Short mmCIF file of N, CA and C in Angstrom, two decimals:
data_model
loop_
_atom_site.label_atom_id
_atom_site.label_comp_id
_atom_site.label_asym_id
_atom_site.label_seq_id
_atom_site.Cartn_x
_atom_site.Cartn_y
_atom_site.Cartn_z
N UNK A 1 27.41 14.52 33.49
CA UNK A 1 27.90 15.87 33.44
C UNK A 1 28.05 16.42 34.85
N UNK A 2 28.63 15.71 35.40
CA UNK A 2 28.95 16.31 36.93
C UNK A 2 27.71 16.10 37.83
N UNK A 3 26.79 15.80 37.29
CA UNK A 3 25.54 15.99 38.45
C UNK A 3 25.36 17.06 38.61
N UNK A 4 25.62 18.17 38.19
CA UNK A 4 25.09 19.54 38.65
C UNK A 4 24.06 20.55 38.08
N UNK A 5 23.15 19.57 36.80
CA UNK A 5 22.54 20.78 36.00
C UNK A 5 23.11 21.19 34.99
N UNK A 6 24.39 20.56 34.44
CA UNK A 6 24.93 21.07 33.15
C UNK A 6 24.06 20.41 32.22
N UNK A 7 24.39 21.68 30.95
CA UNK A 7 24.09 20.43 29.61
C UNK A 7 25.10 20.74 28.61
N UNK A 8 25.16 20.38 27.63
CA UNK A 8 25.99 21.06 26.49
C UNK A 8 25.40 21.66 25.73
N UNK A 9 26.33 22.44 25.28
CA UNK A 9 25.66 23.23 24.69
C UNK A 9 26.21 23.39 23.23
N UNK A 10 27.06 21.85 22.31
CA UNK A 10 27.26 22.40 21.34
C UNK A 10 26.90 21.38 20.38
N UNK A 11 25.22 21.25 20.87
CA UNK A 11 24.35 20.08 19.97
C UNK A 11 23.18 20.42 20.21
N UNK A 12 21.89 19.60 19.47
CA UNK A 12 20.94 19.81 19.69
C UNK A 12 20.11 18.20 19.69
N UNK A 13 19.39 18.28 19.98
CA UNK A 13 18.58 16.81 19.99
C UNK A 13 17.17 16.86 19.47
N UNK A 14 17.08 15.58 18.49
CA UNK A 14 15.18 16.06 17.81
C UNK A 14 15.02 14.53 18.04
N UNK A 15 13.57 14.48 18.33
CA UNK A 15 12.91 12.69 18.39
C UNK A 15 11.84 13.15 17.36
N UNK A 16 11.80 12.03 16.63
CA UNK A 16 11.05 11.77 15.42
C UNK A 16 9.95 10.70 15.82
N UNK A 17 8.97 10.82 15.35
CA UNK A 17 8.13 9.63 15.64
C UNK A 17 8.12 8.56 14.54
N UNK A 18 7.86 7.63 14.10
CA UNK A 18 7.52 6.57 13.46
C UNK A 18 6.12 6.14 13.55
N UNK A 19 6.30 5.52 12.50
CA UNK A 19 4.37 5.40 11.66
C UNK A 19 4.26 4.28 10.77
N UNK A 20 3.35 3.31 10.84
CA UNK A 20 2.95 2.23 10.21
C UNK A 20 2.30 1.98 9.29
N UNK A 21 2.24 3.32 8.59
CA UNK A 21 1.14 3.25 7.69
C UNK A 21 1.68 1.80 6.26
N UNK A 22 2.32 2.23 5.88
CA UNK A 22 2.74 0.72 4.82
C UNK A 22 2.06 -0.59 5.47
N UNK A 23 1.77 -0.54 6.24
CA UNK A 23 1.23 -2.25 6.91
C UNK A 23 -0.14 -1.87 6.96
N UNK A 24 -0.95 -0.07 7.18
CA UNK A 24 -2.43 -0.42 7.25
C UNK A 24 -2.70 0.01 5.86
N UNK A 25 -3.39 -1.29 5.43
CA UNK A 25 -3.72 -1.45 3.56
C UNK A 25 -4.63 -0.12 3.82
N UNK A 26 -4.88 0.84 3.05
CA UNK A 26 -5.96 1.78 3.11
C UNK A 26 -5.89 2.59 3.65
N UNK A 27 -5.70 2.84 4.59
CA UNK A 27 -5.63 4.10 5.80
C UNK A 27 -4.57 5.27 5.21
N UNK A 28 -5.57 6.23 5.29
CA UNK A 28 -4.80 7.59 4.79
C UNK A 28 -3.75 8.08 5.82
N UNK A 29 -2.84 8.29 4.60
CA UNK A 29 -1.28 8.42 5.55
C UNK A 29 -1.16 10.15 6.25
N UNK A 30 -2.18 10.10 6.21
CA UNK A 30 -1.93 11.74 6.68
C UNK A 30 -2.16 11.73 8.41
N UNK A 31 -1.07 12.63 8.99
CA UNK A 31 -1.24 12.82 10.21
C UNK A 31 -2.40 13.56 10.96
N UNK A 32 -2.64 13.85 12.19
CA UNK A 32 -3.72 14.47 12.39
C UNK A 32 -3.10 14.40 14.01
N UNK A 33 -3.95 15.19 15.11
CA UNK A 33 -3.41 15.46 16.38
C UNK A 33 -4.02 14.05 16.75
N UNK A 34 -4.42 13.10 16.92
CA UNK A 34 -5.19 12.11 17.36
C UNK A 34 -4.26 10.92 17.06
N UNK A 35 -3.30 10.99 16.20
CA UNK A 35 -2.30 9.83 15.66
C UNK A 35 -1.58 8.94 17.14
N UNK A 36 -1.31 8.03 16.55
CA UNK A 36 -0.49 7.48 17.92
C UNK A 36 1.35 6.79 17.46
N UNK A 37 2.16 7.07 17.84
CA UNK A 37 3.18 6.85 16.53
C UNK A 37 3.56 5.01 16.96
N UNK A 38 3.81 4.45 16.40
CA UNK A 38 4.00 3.39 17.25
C UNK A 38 6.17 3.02 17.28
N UNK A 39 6.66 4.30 17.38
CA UNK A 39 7.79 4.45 17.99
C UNK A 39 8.38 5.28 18.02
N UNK A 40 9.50 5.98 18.45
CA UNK A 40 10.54 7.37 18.38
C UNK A 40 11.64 6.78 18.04
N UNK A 41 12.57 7.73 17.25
CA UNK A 41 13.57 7.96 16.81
C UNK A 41 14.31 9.50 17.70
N UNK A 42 15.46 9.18 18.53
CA UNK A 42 16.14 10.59 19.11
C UNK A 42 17.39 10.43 18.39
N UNK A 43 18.03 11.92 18.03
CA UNK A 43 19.10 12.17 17.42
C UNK A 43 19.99 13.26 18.18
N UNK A 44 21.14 13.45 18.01
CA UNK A 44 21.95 14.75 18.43
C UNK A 44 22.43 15.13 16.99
N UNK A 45 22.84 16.64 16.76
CA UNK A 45 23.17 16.98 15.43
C UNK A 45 24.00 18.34 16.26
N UNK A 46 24.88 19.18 15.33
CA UNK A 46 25.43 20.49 15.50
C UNK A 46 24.83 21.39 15.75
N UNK A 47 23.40 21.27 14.72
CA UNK A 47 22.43 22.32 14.97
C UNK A 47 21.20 21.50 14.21
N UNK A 48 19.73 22.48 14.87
CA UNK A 48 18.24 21.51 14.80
C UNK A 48 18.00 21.04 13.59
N UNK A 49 19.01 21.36 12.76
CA UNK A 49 18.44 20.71 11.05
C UNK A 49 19.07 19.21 11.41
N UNK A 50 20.41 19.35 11.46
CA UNK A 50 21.28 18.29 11.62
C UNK A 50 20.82 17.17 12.46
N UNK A 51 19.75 17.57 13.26
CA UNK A 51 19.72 16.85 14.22
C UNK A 51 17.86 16.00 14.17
N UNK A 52 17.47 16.93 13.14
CA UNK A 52 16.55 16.61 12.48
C UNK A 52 16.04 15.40 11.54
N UNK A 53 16.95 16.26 10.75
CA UNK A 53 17.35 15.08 9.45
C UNK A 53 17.69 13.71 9.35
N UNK A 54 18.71 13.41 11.30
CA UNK A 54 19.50 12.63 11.53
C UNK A 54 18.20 11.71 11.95
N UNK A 55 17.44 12.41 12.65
CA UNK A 55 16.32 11.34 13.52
C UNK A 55 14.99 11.27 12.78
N UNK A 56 15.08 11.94 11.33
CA UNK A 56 14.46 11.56 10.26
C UNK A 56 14.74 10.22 9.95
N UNK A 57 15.79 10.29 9.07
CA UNK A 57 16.13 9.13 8.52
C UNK A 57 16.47 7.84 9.57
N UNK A 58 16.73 8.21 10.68
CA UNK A 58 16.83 6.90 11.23
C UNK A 58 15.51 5.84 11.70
N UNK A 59 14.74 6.92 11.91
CA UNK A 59 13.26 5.86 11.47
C UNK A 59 12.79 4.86 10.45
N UNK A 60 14.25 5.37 9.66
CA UNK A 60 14.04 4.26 8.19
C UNK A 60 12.67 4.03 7.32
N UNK A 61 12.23 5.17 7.59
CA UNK A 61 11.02 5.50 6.52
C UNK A 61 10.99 6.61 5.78
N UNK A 62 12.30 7.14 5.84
CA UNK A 62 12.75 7.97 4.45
C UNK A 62 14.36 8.36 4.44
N UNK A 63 14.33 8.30 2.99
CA UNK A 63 15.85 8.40 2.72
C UNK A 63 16.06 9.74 2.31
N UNK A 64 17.12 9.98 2.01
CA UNK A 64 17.41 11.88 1.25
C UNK A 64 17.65 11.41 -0.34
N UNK A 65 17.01 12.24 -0.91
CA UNK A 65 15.98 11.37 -2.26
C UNK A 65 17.51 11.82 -3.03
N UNK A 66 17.45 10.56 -3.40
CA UNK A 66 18.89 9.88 -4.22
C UNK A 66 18.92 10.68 -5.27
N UNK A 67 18.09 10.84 -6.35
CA UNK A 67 18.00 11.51 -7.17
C UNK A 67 17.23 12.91 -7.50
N UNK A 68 16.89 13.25 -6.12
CA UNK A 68 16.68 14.41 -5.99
C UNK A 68 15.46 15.29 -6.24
N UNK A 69 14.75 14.09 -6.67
CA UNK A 69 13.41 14.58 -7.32
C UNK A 69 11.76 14.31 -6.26
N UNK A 70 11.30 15.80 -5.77
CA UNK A 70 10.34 15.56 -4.67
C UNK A 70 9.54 16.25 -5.57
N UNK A 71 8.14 15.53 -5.43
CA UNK A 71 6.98 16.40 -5.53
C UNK A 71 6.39 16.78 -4.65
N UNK A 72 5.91 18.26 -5.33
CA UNK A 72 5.36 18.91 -4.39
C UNK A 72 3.84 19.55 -4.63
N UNK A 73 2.42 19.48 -3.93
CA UNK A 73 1.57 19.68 -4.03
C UNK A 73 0.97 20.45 -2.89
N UNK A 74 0.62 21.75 -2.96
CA UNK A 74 0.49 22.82 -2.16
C UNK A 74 -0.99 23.24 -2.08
N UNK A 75 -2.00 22.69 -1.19
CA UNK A 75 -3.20 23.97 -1.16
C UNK A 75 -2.81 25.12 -1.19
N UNK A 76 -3.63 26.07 -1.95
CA UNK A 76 -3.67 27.30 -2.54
C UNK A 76 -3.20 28.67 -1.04
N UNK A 77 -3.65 28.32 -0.11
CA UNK A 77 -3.82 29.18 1.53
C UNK A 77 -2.32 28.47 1.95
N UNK A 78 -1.42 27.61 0.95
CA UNK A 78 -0.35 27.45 2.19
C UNK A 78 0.90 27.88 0.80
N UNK A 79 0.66 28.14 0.04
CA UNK A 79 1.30 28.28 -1.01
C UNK A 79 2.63 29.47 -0.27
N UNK A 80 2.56 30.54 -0.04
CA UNK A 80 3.39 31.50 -0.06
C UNK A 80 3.86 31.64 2.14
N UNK A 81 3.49 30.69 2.60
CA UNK A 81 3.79 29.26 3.71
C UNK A 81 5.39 29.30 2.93
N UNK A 82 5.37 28.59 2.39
CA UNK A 82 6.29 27.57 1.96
C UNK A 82 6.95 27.67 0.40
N UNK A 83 6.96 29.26 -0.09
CA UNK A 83 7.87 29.37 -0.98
C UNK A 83 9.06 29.72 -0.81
N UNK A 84 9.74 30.13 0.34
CA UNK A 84 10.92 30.08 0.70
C UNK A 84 11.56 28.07 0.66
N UNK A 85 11.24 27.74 1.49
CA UNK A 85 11.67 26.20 1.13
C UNK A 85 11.47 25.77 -0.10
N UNK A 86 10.57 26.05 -1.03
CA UNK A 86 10.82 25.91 -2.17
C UNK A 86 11.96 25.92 -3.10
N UNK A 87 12.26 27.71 -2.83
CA UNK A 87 13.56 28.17 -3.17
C UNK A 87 14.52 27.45 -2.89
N UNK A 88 14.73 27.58 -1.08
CA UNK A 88 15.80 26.73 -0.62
C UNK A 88 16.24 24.90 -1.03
N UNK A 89 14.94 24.21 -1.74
CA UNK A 89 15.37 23.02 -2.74
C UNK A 89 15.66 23.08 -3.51
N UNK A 90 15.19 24.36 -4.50
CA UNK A 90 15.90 24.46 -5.99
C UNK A 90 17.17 25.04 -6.15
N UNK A 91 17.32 25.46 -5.09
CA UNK A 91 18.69 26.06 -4.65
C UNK A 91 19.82 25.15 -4.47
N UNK A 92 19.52 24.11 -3.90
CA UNK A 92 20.33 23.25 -3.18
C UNK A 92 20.67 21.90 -4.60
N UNK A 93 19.44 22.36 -5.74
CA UNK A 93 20.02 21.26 -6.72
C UNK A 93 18.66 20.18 -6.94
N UNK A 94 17.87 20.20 -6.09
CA UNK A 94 16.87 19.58 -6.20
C UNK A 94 15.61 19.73 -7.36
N UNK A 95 15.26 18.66 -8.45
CA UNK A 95 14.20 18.73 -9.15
C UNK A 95 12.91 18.93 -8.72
N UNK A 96 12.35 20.09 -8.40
CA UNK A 96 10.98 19.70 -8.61
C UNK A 96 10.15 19.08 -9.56
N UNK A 97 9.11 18.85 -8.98
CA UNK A 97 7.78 18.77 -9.79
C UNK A 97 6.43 18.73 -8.53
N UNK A 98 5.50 19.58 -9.70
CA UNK A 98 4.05 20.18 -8.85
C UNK A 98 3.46 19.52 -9.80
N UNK A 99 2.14 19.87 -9.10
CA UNK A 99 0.57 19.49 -10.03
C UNK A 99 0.05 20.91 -9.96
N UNK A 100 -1.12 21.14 -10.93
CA UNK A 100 -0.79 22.33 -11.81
C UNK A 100 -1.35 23.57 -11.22
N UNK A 101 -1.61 23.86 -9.78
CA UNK A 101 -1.72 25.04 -9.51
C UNK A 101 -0.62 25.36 -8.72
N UNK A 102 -0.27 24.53 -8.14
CA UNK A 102 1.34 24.65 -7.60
C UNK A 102 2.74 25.02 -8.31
N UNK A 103 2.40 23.88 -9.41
CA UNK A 103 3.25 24.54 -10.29
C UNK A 103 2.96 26.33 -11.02
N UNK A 104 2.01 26.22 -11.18
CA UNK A 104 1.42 28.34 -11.87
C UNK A 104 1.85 28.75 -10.97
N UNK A 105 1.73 28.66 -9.85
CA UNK A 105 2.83 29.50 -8.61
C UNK A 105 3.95 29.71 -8.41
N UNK A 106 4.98 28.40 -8.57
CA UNK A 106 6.31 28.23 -9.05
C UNK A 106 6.81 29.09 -10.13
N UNK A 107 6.04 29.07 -11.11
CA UNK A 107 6.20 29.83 -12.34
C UNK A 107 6.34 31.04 -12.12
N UNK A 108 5.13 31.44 -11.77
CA UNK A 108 5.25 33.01 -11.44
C UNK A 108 6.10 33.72 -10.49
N UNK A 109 6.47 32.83 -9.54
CA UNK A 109 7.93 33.52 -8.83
C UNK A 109 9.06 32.47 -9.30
N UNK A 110 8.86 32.58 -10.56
CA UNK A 110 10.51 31.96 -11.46
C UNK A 110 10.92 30.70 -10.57
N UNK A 111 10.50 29.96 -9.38
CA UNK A 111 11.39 28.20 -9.09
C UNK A 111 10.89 27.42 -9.99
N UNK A 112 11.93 26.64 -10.42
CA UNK A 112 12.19 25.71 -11.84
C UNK A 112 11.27 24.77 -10.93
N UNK A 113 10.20 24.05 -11.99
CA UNK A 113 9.30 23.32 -11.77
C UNK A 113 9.07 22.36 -13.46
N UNK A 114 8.57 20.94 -12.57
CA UNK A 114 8.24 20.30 -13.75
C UNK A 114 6.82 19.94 -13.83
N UNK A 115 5.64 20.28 -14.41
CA UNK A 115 4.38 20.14 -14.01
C UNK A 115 3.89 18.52 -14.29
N UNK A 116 3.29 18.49 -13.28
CA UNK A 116 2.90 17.11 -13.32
C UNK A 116 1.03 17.08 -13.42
N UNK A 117 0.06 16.34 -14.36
CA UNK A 117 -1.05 16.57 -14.57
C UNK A 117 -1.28 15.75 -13.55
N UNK A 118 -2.89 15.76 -13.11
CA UNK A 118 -3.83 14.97 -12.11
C UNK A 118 -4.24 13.95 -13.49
N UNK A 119 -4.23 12.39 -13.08
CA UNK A 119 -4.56 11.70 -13.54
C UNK A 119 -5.64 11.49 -14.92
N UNK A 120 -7.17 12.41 -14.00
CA UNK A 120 -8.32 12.10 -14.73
C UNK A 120 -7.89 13.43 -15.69
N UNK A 121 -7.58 13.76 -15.97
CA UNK A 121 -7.12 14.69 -17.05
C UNK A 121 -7.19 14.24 -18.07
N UNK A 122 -5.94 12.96 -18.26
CA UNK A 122 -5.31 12.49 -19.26
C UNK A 122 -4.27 12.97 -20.37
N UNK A 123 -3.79 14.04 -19.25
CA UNK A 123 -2.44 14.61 -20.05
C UNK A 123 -1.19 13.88 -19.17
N UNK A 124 0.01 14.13 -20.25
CA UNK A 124 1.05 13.52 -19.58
C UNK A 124 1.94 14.62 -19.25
N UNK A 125 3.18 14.66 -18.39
CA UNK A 125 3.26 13.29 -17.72
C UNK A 125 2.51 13.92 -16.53
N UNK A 126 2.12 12.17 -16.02
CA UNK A 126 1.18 12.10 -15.30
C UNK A 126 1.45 12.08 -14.10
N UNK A 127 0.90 12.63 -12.47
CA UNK A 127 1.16 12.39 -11.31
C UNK A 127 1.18 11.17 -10.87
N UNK A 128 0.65 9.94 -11.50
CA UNK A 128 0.97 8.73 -11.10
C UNK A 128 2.24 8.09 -11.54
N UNK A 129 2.11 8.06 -13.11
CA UNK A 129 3.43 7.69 -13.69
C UNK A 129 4.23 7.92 -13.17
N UNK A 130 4.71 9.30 -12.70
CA UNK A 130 5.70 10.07 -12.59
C UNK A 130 6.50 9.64 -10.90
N UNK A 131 5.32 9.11 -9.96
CA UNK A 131 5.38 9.22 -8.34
C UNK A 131 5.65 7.25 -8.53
N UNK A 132 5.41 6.49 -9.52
CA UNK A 132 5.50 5.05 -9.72
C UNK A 132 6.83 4.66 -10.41
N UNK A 133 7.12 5.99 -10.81
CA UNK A 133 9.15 6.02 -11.64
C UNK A 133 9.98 6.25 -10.83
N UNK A 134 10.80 6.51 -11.34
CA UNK A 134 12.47 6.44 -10.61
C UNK A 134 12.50 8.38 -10.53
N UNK A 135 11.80 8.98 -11.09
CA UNK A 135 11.45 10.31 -10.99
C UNK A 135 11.58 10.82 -9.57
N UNK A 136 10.69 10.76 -8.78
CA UNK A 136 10.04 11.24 -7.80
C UNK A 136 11.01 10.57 -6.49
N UNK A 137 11.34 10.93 -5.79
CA UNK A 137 11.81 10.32 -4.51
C UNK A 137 11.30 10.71 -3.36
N UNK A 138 10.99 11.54 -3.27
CA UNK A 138 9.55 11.90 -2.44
C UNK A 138 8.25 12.93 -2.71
N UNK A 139 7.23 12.64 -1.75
CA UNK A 139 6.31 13.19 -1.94
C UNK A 139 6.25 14.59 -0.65
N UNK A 140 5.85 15.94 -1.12
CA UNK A 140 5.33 16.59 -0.06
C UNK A 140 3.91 17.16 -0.28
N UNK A 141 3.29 16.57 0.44
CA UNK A 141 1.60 16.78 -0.05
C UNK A 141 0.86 17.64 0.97
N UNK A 142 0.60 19.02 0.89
CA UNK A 142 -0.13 19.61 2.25
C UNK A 142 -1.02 20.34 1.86
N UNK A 143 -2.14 19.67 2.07
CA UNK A 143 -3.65 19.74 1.92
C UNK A 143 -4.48 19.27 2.89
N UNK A 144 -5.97 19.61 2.46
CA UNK A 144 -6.52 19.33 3.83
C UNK A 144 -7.95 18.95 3.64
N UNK A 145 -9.02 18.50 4.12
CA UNK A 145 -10.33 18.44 3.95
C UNK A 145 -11.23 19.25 3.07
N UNK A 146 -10.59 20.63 3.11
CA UNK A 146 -10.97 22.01 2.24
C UNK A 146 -10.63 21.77 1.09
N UNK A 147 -9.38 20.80 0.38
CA UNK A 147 -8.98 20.98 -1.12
C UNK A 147 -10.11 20.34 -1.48
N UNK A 148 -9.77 20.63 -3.05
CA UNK A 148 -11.07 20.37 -4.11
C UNK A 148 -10.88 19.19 -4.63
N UNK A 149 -9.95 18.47 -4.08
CA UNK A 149 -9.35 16.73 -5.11
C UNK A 149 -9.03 16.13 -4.02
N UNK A 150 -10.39 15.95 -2.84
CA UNK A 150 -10.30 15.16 -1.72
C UNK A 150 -9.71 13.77 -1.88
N UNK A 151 -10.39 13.30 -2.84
CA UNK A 151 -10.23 11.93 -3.13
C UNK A 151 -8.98 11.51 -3.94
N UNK A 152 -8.64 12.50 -4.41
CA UNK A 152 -7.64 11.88 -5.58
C UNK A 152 -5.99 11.90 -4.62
N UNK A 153 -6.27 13.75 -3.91
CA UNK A 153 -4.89 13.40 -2.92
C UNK A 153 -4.39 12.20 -1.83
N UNK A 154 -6.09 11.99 -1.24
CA UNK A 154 -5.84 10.63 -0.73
C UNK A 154 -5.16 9.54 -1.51
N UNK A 155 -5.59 9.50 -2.96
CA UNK A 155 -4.99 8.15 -3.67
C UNK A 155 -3.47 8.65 -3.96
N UNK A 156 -3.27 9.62 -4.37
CA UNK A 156 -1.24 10.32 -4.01
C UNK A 156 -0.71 9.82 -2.98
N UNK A 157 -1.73 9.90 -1.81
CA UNK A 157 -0.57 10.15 -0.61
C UNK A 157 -0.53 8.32 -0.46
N UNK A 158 -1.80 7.56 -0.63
CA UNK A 158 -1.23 6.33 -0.51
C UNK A 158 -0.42 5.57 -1.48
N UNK A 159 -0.72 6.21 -2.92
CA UNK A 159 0.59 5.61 -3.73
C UNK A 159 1.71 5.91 -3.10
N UNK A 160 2.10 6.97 -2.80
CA UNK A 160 3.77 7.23 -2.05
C UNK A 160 3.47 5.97 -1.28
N UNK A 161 2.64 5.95 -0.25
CA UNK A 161 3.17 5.11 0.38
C UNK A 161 3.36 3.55 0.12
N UNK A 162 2.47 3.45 -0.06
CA UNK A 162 2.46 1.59 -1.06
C UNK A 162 3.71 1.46 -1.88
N UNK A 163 4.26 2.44 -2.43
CA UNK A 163 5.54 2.52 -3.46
C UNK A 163 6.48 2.91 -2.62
N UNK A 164 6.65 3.15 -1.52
CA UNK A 164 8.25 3.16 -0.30
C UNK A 164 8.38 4.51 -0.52
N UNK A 165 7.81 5.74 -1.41
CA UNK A 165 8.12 7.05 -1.29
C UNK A 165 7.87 8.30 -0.26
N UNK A 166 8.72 8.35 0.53
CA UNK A 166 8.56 9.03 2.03
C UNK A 166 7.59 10.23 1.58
N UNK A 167 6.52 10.43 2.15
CA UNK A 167 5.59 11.12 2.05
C UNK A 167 5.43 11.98 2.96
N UNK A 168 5.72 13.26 3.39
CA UNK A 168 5.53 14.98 4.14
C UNK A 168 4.00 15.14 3.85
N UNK A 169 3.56 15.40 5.24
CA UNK A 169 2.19 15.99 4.63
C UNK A 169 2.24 17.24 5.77
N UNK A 170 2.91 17.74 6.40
CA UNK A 170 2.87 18.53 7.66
C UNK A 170 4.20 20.13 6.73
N UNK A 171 3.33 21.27 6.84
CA UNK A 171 3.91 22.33 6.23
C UNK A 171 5.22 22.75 6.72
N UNK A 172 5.12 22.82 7.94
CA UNK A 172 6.40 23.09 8.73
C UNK A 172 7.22 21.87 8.88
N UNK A 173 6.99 20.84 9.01
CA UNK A 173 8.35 19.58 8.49
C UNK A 173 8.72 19.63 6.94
N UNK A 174 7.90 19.57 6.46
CA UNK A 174 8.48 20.27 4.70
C UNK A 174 8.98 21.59 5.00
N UNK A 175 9.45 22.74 5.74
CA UNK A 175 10.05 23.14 5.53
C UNK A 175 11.56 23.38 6.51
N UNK A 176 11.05 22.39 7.98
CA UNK A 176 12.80 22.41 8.30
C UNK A 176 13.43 20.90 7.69
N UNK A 177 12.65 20.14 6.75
CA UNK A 177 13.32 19.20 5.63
C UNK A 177 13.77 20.07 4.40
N UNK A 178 13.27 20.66 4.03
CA UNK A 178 14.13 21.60 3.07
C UNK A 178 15.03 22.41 3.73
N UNK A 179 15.11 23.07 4.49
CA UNK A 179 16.50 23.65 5.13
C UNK A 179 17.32 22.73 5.42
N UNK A 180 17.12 21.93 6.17
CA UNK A 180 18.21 20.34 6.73
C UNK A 180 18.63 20.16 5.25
N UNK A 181 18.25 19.81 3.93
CA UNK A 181 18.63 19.60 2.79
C UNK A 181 19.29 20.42 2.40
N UNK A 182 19.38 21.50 2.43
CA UNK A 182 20.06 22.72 1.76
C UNK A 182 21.64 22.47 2.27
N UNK A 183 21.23 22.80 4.00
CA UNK A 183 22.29 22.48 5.03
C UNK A 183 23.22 21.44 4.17
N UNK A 184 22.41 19.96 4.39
CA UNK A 184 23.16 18.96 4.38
C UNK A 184 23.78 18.70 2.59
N UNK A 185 23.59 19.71 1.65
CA UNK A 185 24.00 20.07 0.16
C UNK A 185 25.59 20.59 0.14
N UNK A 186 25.08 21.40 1.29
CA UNK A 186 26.28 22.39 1.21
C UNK A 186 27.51 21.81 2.13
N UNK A 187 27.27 20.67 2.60
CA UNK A 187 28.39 19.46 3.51
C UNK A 187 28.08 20.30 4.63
#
């Protein structure tokens, strides 16, 4: 660009990190500040969704869910976080499905939701079934040490992963992935 300090100005650029979790048998796929990624993904786009989304998927550890169907599981303190992106998926055409306090939330501010039970319940349909079908195409799971189903979200977040289902566990990437989706709905 001339050498002088220009840049352009009618793009934006996002680097994505990459993560190995599918290769460590066990290890909870959840991020934390201490992570180490073992690569980047950089993209240019029109604008930061575009450019997002772009250096999402090119990490090749998640696709834009074919059939449209993400679950979503919300600690209670991040719930109204992230009911705008909510909207903005059901908006855009996208199926939900929650587990069942997420979903009572959905409900009560009217986004179409499909409730999905916690396993030891033994009601259907079930959060496993459902995340092991052709249902689910991704997972967004954001919880934390504080939820009350320590153990069980751990076993969610590694079924997504053991089963190839791109798994969000970070509140604010679930929600400029739901805008980039909306964006990328509307061409």
């Amino acid at each position: 660009l001339d050498g002088k300090g220009s840049y352009p100005k009618t793009y934006m650029g996002c680097k994505s990190p990459m993560f190995s979790f599918k290769r460590l048998a066990g290890s909870d796929p959840r991020l934390g500040v201490e992570m180490a990624s073992t690569g980047e993904v950089a993209c240019y786009g029109t604008s930061k969704e575009e450019a997002f989304l772009k250096s999402m998927l090119s990490t090749l550890q998640m696709t834009i869910p074919k059939n449209k169907g993400i679950l979503v599981s919300i600690q209670d303190h991040l719930l109204e976080d992230f009911k705008e992106s909510l909207e903005l998926l059901a908006g855009a055409g996208y199926k939900l499905f929650a587990t069942e306090l997420t979903a009572k939330y959905m409900k009560e501010n009217n986004i179409p939701v499909t409730l999905l039970h916690w396993d030891e319940s033994g009601a259907k349909p079930s959060l496993e079934d459902s995340v092991l079908g052709e249902d689910i195409d991704q997972v967004f799971m954001f919880s934390n040490n504080l939820s009350k189903r320590t153990e069980t979200n751990y076993k969610v977040r590694r079924l997504a992963t053991d089963y190839g289902k791109p798994l969000i566990t970070n509140v604010q990437v679930g929600a400029m992935l739901a805008k980039a989706y909306a964006l990328h709905e509307e061409g």
